Tab-separated table of C-alpha atoms in Angstrom:
chain	number	residue	atom	x	y	z
A	22	LYS	CA	89.794	120.777	98.791
A	23	GLN	CA	89.279	122.719	102.008
A	24	GLU	CA	90.346	126.366	101.911
A	25	VAL	CA	90.524	128.440	105.086
A	26	THR	CA	90.570	132.218	104.717
A	27	GLN	CA	91.011	134.955	107.299
A	28	ILE	CA	90.073	138.532	106.586
A	29	PRO	CA	91.445	141.070	107.259
A	30	ALA	CA	95.119	140.096	107.144
A	31	ALA	CA	95.952	142.888	109.572
A	32	LEU	CA	93.994	145.040	111.977
A	33	SER	CA	94.902	147.952	114.236
A	34	VAL	CA	92.553	149.226	116.950
A	35	PRO	CA	92.848	151.587	119.931
A	36	GLU	CA	92.805	150.065	123.383
A	37	GLY	CA	89.318	149.408	124.694
A	38	GLU	CA	87.691	148.696	121.351
A	39	ASN	CA	86.145	145.317	120.652
A	40	LEU	CA	87.932	143.110	118.134
A	41	VAL	CA	86.105	141.076	115.493
A	42	LEU	CA	88.147	138.514	113.578
A	43	ASN	CA	86.696	136.479	110.738
A	44	CYS	CA	87.429	132.996	109.457
A	45	SER	CA	85.757	131.283	106.519
A	46	PHE	CA	86.098	127.730	105.200
A	47	THR	CA	84.855	126.181	102.005
A	48	ASP	CA	83.923	122.656	103.149
A	49	SER	CA	81.383	122.409	105.966
A	50	ALA	CA	82.354	118.790	106.707
A	51	ILE	CA	84.447	119.671	109.730
A	52	TYR	CA	84.953	117.931	113.067
A	53	ASN	CA	85.823	121.124	114.928
A	54	LEU	CA	87.276	124.598	114.557
A	55	GLN	CA	89.967	126.062	116.751
A	56	TRP	CA	91.293	129.568	117.326
A	57	PHE	CA	94.948	130.070	118.182
A	58	ARG	CA	97.104	132.988	119.231
A	59	GLN	CA	100.690	133.327	118.025
A	60	ASP	CA	103.161	135.861	119.358
A	61	PRO	CA	106.031	136.889	117.026
A	62	GLY	CA	108.412	133.999	116.385
A	63	LYS	CA	106.608	131.782	118.886
A	64	GLY	CA	104.460	128.687	118.834
A	65	LEU	CA	100.684	128.482	118.952
A	66	THR	CA	98.500	128.883	122.013
A	67	SER	CA	95.017	127.430	121.784
A	68	LEU	CA	92.312	129.947	122.704
A	69	LEU	CA	89.003	128.269	121.963
A	70	LEU	CA	87.844	125.042	120.349
A	71	ILE	CA	84.324	124.713	118.954
A	72	GLN	CA	82.949	121.299	118.125
A	73	SER	CA	80.918	121.078	114.919
A	74	SER	CA	77.729	120.578	116.944
A	75	GLN	CA	78.275	123.776	118.940
A	76	ARG	CA	77.360	127.336	118.005
A	77	GLU	CA	79.772	129.188	120.261
A	78	GLN	CA	82.372	128.995	122.981
A	79	THR	CA	83.354	131.601	125.544
A	80	SER	CA	86.415	132.119	127.705
A	81	GLY	CA	86.751	135.360	129.619
A	82	ARG	CA	86.811	138.259	127.151
A	83	LEU	CA	86.875	135.850	124.201
A	84	ASN	CA	83.850	134.521	122.386
A	85	ALA	CA	83.917	132.418	119.226
A	86	SER	CA	80.906	131.568	117.103
A	87	LEU	CA	80.550	128.905	114.449
A	88	ASP	CA	78.091	128.768	111.559
A	89	LYS	CA	79.014	125.527	109.871
A	90	SER	CA	76.395	125.737	107.143
A	91	SER	CA	77.729	129.059	105.898
A	92	GLY	CA	81.361	128.135	106.535
A	93	ARG	CA	82.104	130.961	108.954
A	94	SER	CA	83.523	131.522	112.392
A	95	THR	CA	84.023	134.787	114.228
A	96	LEU	CA	86.279	135.499	117.177
A	97	TYR	CA	85.234	138.413	119.379
A	98	ILE	CA	87.636	139.931	121.861
A	99	ALA	CA	85.964	142.406	124.190
A	100	ALA	CA	87.631	145.543	125.511
A	101	SER	CA	90.956	144.980	123.758
A	102	GLN	CA	94.244	145.544	125.570
A	103	PRO	CA	97.795	146.105	124.249
A	104	GLY	CA	98.609	142.590	125.460
A	105	ASP	CA	96.121	141.238	122.914
A	106	SER	CA	98.512	142.265	120.131
A	107	ALA	CA	99.407	139.056	118.294
A	108	THR	CA	98.499	137.022	115.231
A	109	TYR	CA	95.268	135.058	115.509
A	110	LEU	CA	94.862	131.894	113.468
A	111	CYS	CA	91.851	129.707	112.904
A	112	ALA	CA	92.120	126.041	111.959
A	113	VAL	CA	89.607	123.385	110.995
A	114	ARG	CA	89.840	119.649	111.459
A	115	PRO	CA	88.229	117.744	108.574
A	116	LEU	CA	85.373	115.421	109.494
A	117	ASP	CA	86.984	112.444	107.763
A	118	ASP	CA	90.265	112.868	109.613
A	119	SER	CA	90.774	110.599	112.598
A	120	TRP	CA	94.291	111.769	113.313
A	121	GLY	CA	93.745	115.409	114.240
A	122	LYS	CA	95.297	117.024	111.169
A	123	LEU	CA	94.474	120.744	111.072
A	124	GLN	CA	94.100	123.109	108.145
A	125	PHE	CA	94.992	126.683	109.002
A	126	GLY	CA	94.167	130.098	107.690
A	127	ALA	CA	96.999	132.592	107.165
A	128	GLY	CA	96.017	134.552	110.268
A	129	THR	CA	95.017	138.086	111.210
A	130	GLN	CA	97.766	140.249	112.696
A	131	VAL	CA	96.302	142.434	115.442
A	132	VAL	CA	97.853	145.556	116.935
A	133	VAL	CA	96.164	147.218	119.903
A	134	THR	CA	97.501	150.724	120.481
A	135	PRO	CA	97.519	152.270	123.977
L	7	ASP	CA	103.722	119.179	133.631
L	8	ALA	CA	106.089	119.846	130.728
L	9	GLY	CA	104.487	120.829	127.473
L	10	VAL	CA	105.884	120.125	124.027
L	11	THR	CA	109.624	120.722	123.826
L	12	GLN	CA	111.454	121.386	120.577
L	13	SER	CA	115.140	121.703	119.789
L	14	PRO	CA	117.039	123.533	118.540
L	15	THR	CA	115.159	126.820	118.762
L	16	HIS	CA	117.114	128.434	115.947
L	17	LEU	CA	119.521	127.141	113.346
L	18	ILE	CA	121.140	128.270	110.117
L	19	LYS	CA	122.039	125.941	107.276
L	20	THR	CA	123.204	126.339	103.701
L	21	ARG	CA	121.541	125.001	100.587
L	22	GLY	CA	122.083	121.296	100.021
L	23	GLN	CA	122.720	120.507	103.673
L	24	GLN	CA	120.620	118.248	105.864
L	25	VAL	CA	118.887	119.138	109.138
L	26	THR	CA	117.332	117.221	112.017
L	27	LEU	CA	114.781	118.789	114.334
L	28	ARG	CA	113.651	117.169	117.559
L	29	CYS	CA	110.430	117.117	119.529
L	30	SER	CA	109.425	115.760	122.929
L	31	PRO	CA	105.656	115.501	123.297
L	32	LYS	CA	103.614	116.609	126.245
L	33	SER	CA	103.568	114.083	129.053
L	34	GLY	CA	100.872	111.496	128.424
L	35	HIS	CA	100.615	112.167	124.686
L	36	ASP	CA	101.398	109.481	122.120
L	37	THR	CA	100.933	111.167	118.740
L	38	VAL	CA	103.233	113.744	117.171
L	39	SER	CA	102.492	115.994	114.202
L	40	TRP	CA	104.840	118.325	112.353
L	41	TYR	CA	103.886	121.579	110.659
L	42	GLN	CA	105.840	124.049	108.529
L	43	GLN	CA	105.027	127.739	108.853
L	44	ALA	CA	106.538	130.089	106.295
L	45	LEU	CA	106.730	133.773	107.156
L	46	GLY	CA	103.312	135.391	107.018
L	47	GLN	CA	101.523	132.112	106.361
L	48	GLY	CA	99.538	129.640	108.406
L	49	PRO	CA	101.120	126.325	109.395
L	50	GLN	CA	101.055	123.563	106.772
L	51	PHE	CA	100.761	119.926	107.837
L	52	ILE	CA	103.838	117.829	107.037
L	53	PHE	CA	103.118	114.442	108.637
L	54	GLN	CA	101.978	112.680	111.762
L	55	TYR	CA	103.419	109.773	113.743
L	56	TYR	CA	101.697	107.270	116.000
L	57	GLU	CA	103.103	104.000	117.307
L	58	GLU	CA	106.364	104.759	115.492
L	59	GLU	CA	104.696	104.816	112.094
L	60	GLU	CA	103.856	107.667	109.739
L	61	ARG	CA	100.051	107.729	109.701
L	62	GLN	CA	99.260	110.710	107.548
L	63	ARG	CA	101.256	112.949	105.240
L	64	GLY	CA	100.678	116.352	103.740
L	65	ASN	CA	101.839	117.628	100.367
L	66	PHE	CA	105.577	117.608	101.063
L	67	PRO	CA	108.350	115.940	99.029
L	68	ASP	CA	110.265	112.894	100.150
L	69	ARG	CA	113.126	115.153	101.248
L	70	PHE	CA	111.041	115.516	104.391
L	71	SER	CA	111.150	112.432	106.558
L	72	GLY	CA	110.576	111.636	110.163
L	73	HIS	CA	110.790	109.156	112.933
L	74	GLN	CA	109.064	108.428	116.203
L	75	PHE	CA	110.847	106.671	119.028
L	76	PRO	CA	109.422	104.246	121.618
L	77	ASN	CA	109.277	107.082	124.178
L	78	TYR	CA	106.992	108.991	121.713
L	79	SER	CA	109.584	111.662	120.921
L	80	SER	CA	110.065	112.468	117.272
L	81	GLU	CA	112.526	113.793	114.729
L	82	LEU	CA	111.967	115.673	111.493
L	83	ASN	CA	114.700	115.346	108.875
L	84	VAL	CA	115.018	117.499	105.796
L	85	ASN	CA	117.572	116.579	103.125
L	86	ALA	CA	119.011	118.687	100.296
L	87	LEU	CA	117.825	121.935	101.837
L	88	LEU	CA	116.369	124.628	99.593
L	89	LEU	CA	115.998	128.319	100.295
L	90	GLY	CA	112.251	127.744	100.385
L	91	ASP	CA	112.630	125.410	103.360
L	92	SER	CA	113.312	128.439	105.562
L	93	ALA	CA	110.435	128.468	108.024
L	94	LEU	CA	109.283	127.888	111.577
L	95	TYR	CA	108.816	124.170	112.150
L	96	LEU	CA	106.178	123.379	114.723
L	97	CYS	CA	105.678	120.124	116.538
L	98	ALA	CA	102.328	119.281	118.084
L	99	SER	CA	101.388	116.351	120.279
L	100	SER	CA	98.071	114.754	121.162
L	101	LEU	CA	96.582	111.633	122.666
L	102	LYS	CA	95.026	109.297	120.137
L	103	GLY	CA	91.501	108.232	120.836
L	104	THR	CA	90.487	111.175	122.994
L	105	GLY	CA	87.730	112.280	120.657
L	106	ALA	CA	88.647	115.858	119.930
L	107	ASN	CA	92.294	114.840	119.711
L	108	VAL	CA	93.311	118.356	120.714
L	109	LEU	CA	96.829	119.333	119.708
L	110	THR	CA	99.359	120.989	121.998
L	111	PHE	CA	102.009	122.938	120.106
L	112	GLY	CA	105.634	123.568	120.921
L	113	ALA	CA	107.421	126.896	120.480
L	114	GLY	CA	108.966	125.785	117.200
L	115	SER	CA	112.375	125.534	115.560
L	116	ARG	CA	113.305	128.451	113.319
L	117	LEU	CA	115.284	127.213	110.298
L	118	THR	CA	117.083	129.650	108.029
L	119	VAL	CA	118.593	128.314	104.806
L	120	LEU	CA	121.219	130.524	103.156
């Protein structure tokens, strides 16, 4: 059974520091991995999607890497800003799933202090 | 282009009651998935609908049921509500057969069971 874990559960950094968020999964048979942002009480906003054949994806200040063999993904956010404060969730799509079902980690709650 | 729309945004019910949540998918999408997110947890997959049929189901009891209409909109019904059903219910839509089958999430319906 796939288990998705995110450590740490919470993180507080001063503005300007780089953020490093970790995601690990137990079964490497994945179709893709996705990072989401969730603001308090709100839905999910997709940040980056990495296909299983890719090593990384970049969008602006965000960079996500994927090491499928070791079951790890890392989300880097450069030069953090107070507006980056949110919960960040990673989710994997199993390889044998043709319907797009995702399995989520519990998330990392990030606070960026001015 | 409207994204995924969910209603109601918030509702309060008492134990034993029944609730219906509604979802309109993003324009052009034909598949709807429902997720339950308890406080401080990642979303858990409930079920997925395509062509008006339930295609995949997570580990949820039969009290949770759903429906998809010809216009692709969907309903989630929960009978005999328990305190533990209090959560944010997220609807996500996608287009079947697009390879990555990327999900677009709505803002969610916050259910409180007293």
